[in-house]
Coordinates of N, CA and C in Angstrom, one line a residue:
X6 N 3.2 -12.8 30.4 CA 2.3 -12.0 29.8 C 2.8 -10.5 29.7
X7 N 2.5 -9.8 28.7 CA 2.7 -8.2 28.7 C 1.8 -8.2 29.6
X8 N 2.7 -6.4 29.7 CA 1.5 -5.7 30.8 C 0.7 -5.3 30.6
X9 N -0.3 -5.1 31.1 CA -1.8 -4.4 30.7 C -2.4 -5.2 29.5
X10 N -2.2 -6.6 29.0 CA -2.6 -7.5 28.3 C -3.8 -8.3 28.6
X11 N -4.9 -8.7 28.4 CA -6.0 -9.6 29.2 C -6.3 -10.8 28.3
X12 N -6.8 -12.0 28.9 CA -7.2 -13.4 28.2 C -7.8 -13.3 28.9
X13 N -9.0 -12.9 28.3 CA -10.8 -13.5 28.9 C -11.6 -14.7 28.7
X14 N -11.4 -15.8 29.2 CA -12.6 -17.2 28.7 C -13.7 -16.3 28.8
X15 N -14.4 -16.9 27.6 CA -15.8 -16.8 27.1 C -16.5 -17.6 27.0
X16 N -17.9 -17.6 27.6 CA -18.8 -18.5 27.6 C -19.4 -18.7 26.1
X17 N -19.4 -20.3 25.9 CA -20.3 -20.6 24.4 C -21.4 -21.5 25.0
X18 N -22.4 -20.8 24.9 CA -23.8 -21.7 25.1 C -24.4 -22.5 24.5
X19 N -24.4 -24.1 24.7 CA -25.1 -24.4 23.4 C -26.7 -24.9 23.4
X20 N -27.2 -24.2 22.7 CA -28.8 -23.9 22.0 C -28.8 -25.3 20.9
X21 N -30.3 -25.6 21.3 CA -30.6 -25.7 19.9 C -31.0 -25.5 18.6
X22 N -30.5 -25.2 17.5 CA -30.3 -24.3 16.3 C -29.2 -23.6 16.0
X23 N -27.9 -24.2 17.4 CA -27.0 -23.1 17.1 C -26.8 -22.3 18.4
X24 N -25.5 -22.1 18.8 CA -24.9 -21.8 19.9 C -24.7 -20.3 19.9
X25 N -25.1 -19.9 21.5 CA -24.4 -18.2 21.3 C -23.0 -18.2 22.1
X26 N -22.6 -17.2 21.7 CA -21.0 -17.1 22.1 C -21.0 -15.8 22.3
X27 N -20.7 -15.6 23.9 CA -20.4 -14.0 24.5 C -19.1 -13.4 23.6
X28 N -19.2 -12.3 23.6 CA -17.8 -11.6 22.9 C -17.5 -10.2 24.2
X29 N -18.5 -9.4 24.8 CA -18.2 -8.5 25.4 C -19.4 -7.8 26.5
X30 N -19.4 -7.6 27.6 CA -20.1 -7.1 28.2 C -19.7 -5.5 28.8
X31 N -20.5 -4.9 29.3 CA -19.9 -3.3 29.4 C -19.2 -3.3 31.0
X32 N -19.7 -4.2 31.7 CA -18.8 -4.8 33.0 C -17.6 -5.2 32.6
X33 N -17.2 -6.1 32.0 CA -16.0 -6.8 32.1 C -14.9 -6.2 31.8
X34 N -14.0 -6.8 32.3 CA -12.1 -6.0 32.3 C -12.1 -6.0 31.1
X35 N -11.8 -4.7 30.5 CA -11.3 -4.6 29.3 C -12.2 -3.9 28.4
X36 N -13.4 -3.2 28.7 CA -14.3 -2.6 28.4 C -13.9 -0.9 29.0
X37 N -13.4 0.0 28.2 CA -13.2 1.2 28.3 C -13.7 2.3 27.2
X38 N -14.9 1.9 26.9 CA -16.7 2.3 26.2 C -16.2 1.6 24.7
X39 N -16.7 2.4 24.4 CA -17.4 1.3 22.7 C -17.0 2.1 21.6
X40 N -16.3 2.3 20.8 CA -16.0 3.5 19.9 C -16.9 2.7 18.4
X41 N -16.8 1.3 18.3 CA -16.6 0.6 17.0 C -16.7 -0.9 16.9
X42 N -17.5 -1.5 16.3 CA -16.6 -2.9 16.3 C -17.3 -3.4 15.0
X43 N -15.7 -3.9 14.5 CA -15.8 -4.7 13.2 C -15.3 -6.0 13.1
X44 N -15.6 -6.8 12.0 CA -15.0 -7.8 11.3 C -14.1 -7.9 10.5
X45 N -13.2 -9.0 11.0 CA -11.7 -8.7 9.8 C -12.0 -10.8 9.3
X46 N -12.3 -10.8 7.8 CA -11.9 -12.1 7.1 C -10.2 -12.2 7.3
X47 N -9.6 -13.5 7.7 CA -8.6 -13.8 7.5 C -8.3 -15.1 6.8
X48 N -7.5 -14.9 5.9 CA -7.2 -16.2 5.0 C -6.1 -16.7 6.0
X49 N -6.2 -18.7 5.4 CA -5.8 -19.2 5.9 C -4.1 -18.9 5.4
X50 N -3.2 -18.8 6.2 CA -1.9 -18.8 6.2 C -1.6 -17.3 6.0
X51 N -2.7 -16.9 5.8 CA -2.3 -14.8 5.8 C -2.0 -14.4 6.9
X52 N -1.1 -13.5 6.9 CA -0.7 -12.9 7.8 C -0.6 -11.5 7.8
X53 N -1.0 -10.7 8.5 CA -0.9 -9.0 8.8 C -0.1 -8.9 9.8
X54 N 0.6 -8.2 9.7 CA 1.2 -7.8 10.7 C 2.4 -6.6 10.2
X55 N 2.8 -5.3 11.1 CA 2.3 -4.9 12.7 C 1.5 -3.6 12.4
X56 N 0.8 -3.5 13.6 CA 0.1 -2.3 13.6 C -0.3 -2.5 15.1
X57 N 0.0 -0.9 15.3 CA 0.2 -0.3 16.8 C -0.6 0.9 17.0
X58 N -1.5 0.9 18.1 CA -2.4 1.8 17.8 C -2.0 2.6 19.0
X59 N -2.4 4.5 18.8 CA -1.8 5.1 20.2 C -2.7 5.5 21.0
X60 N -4.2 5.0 20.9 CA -5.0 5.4 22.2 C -5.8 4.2 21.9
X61 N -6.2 3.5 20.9 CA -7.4 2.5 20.9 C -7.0 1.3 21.8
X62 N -7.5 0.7 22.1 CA -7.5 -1.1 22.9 C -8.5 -1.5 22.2
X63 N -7.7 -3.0 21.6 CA -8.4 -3.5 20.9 C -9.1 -4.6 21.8
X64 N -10.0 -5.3 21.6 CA -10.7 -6.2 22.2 C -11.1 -7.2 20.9
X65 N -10.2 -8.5 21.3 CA -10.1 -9.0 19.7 C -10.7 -10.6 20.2
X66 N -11.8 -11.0 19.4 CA -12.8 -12.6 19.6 C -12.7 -13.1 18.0
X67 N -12.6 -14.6 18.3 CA -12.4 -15.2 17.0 C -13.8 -16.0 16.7
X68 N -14.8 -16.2 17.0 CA -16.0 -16.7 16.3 C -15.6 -17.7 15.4
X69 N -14.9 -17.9 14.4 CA -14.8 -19.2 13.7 C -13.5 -18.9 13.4
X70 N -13.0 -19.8 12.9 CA -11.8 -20.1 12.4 C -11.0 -20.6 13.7
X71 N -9.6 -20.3 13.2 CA -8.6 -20.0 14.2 C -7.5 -19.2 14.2
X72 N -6.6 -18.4 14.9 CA -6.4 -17.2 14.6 C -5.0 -17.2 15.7
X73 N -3.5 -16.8 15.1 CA -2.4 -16.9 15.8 C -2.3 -15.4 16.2
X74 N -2.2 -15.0 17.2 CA -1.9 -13.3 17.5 C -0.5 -13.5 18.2
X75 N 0.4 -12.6 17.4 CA 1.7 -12.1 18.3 C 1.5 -10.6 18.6
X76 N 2.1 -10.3 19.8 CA 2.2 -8.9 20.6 C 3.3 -8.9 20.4
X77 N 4.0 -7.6 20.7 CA 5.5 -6.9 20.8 C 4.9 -5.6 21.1
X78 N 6.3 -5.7 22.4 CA 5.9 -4.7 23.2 C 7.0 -4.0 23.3
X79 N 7.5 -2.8 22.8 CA 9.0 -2.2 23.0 C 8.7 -1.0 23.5
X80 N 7.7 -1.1 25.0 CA 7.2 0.5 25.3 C 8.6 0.4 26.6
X81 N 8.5 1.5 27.1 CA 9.8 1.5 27.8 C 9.7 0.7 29.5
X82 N 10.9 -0.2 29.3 CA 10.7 -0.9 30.6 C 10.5 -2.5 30.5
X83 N 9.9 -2.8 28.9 CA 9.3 -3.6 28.3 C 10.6 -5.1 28.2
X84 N 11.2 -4.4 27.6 CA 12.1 -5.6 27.5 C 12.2 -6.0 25.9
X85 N 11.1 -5.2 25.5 CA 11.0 -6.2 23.6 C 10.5 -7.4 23.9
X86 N 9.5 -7.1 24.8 CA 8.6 -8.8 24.9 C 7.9 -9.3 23.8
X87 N 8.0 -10.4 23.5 CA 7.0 -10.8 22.7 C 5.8 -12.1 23.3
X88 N 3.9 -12.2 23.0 CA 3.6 -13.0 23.6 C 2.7 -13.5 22.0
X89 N 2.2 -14.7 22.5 CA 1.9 -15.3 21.1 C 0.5 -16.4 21.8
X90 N -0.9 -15.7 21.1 CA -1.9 -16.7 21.5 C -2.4 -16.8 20.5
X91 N -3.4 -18.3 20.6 CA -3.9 -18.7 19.6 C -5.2 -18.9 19.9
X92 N -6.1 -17.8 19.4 CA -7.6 -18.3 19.7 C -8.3 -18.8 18.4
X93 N -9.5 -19.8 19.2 CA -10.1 -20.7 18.2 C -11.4 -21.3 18.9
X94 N -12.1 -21.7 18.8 CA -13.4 -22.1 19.3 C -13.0 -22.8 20.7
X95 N -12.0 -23.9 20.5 CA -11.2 -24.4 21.7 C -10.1 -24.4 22.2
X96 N -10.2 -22.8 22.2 CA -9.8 -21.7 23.0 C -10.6 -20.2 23.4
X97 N -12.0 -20.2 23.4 CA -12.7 -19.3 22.7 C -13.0 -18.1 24.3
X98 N -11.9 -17.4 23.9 CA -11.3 -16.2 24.8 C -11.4 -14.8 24.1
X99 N -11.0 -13.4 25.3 CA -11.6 -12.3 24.1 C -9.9 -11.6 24.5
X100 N -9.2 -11.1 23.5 CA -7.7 -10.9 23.9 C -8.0 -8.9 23.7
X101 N -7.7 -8.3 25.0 CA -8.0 -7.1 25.2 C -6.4 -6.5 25.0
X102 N -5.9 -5.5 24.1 CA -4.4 -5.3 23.6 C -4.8 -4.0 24.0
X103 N -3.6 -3.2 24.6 CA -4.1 -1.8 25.4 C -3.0 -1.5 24.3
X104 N -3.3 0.4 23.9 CA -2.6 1.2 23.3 C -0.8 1.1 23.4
X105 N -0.1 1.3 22.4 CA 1.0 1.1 22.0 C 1.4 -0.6 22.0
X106 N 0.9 -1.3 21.8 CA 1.4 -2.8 22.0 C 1.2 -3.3 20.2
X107 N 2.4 -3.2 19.7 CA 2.4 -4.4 18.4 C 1.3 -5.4 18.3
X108 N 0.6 -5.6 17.1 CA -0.5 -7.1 17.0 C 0.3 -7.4 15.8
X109 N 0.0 -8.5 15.7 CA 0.2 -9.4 14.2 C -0.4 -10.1 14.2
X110 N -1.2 -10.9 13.4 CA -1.9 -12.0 13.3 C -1.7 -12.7 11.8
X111 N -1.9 -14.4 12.0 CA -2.2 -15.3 11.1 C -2.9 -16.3 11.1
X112 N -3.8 -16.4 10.1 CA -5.2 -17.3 9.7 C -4.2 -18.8 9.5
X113 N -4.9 -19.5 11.0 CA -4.7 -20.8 10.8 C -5.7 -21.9 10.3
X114 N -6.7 -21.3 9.9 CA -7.9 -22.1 9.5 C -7.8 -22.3 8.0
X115 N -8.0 -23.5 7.8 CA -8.1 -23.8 5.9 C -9.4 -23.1 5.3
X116 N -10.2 -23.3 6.2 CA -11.6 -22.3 5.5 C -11.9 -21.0 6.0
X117 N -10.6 -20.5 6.3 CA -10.9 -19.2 6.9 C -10.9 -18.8 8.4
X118 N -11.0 -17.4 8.7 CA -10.8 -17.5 10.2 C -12.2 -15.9 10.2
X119 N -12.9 -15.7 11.2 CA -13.4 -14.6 11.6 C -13.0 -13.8 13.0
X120 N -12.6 -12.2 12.5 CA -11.8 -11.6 14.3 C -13.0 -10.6 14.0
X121 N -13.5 -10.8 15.0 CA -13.9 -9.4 15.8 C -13.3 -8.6 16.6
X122 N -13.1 -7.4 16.6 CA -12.6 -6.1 17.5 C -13.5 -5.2 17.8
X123 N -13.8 -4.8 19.2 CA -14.7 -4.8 19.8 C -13.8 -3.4 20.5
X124 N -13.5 -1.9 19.6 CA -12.8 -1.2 20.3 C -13.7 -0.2 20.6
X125 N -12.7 0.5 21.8 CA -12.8 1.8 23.0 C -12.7 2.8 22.3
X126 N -12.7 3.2 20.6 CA -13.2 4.5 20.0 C -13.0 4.1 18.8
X127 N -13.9 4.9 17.8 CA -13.8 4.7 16.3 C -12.4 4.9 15.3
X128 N -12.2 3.8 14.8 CA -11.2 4.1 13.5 C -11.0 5.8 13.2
X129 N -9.3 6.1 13.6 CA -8.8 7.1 13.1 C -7.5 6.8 12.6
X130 N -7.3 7.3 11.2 CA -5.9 6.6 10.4 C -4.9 7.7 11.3
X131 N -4.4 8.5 11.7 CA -3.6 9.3 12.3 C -3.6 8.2 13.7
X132 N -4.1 8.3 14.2 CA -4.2 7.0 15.5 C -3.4 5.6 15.8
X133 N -3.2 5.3 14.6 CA -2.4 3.8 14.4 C -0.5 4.3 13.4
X134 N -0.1 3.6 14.0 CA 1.0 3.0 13.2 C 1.3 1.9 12.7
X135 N 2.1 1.6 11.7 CA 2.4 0.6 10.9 C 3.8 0.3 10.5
X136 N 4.1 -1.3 10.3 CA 5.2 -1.5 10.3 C 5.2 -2.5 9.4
X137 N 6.3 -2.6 7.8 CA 6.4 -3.9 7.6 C 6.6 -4.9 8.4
X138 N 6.1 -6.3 7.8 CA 6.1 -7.5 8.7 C 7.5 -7.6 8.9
X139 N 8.5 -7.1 8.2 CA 9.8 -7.3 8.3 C 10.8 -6.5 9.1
X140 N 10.2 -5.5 9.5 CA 10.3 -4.3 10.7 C 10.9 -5.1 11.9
X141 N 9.7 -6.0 12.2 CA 9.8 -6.9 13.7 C 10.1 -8.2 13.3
X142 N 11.1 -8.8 14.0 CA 11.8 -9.8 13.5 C 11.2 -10.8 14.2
X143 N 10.1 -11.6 13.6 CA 9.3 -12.9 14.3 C 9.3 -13.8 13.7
X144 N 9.1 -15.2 13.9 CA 9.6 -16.0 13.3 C 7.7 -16.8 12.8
X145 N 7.1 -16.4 12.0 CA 5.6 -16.6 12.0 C 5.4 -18.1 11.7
X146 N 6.6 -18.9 11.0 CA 6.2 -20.5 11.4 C 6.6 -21.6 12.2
X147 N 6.7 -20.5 13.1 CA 6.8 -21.6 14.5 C 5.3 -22.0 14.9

């Protein structure tokens, strides 16, 4: 695992009419306050990737679909790690990414995938970096 990386299991409760599924509480590791949280649609076999943020931690839950996340890490000390998780209902974890760590992701779902990010302060474009997908050399169909 990178460092300062978290894989949280999350409870899915199931109701009748329809199941609830925790995403974040203000206790839990990986909660460093609340700046924002949005929704990103991902199509199936799309891929974004990279973007590196310099103070936000993302706190990233997949709700439907399924969803490949690669990290890269080339902060100093690091090694140029790379880690690669797949969340999906069965896997249904909340992946907390601390400032300076590469994300990339790809929609492995045919009907779609849903990510929530559940960040430690609001959207600022000065705040993040970006990299073509071809910047970081990953191999996205493995």
């Amino acid at each position: 695992m990178i460092n300062d990386v978290l894989l949280t299991p999350l409870d899915i409760i199931e109701t009748l009419g329809g199941n609830i599924m925790h995403a974040m509480k203000e206790i839990d590791a990986g909660f460093y306050g609340f700046g924002e949280a949005y929704f990103s649609e991902v199509n199936f076999n799309s891929i974004k990737a990279w973007k590196r943020h310099k103070e936000m931690t993302l706190n990233l839950v997949v709700p439907v679909g399924k969803i490949k996340f690669v990290l890269f890490d080339n902060r100093e000390g690091s090694n140029n790690q790379f880690q690669e998780i797949t969340i999906s209902r069965d896997n249904y974890c909340r992946l907390t990414v601390p400032p300076m760590v590469w994300v990339g992701f790809k929609g492995l779902s045919k009907n779609g995938s849903l990510l929530l990010n559940i960040a430690n302060i609001g959207h600022d474009p000065l705040e993040v970096d970006k990299k073509n997908i071809k910047e970081i050399e990953f191999n996205w169909n493995s």
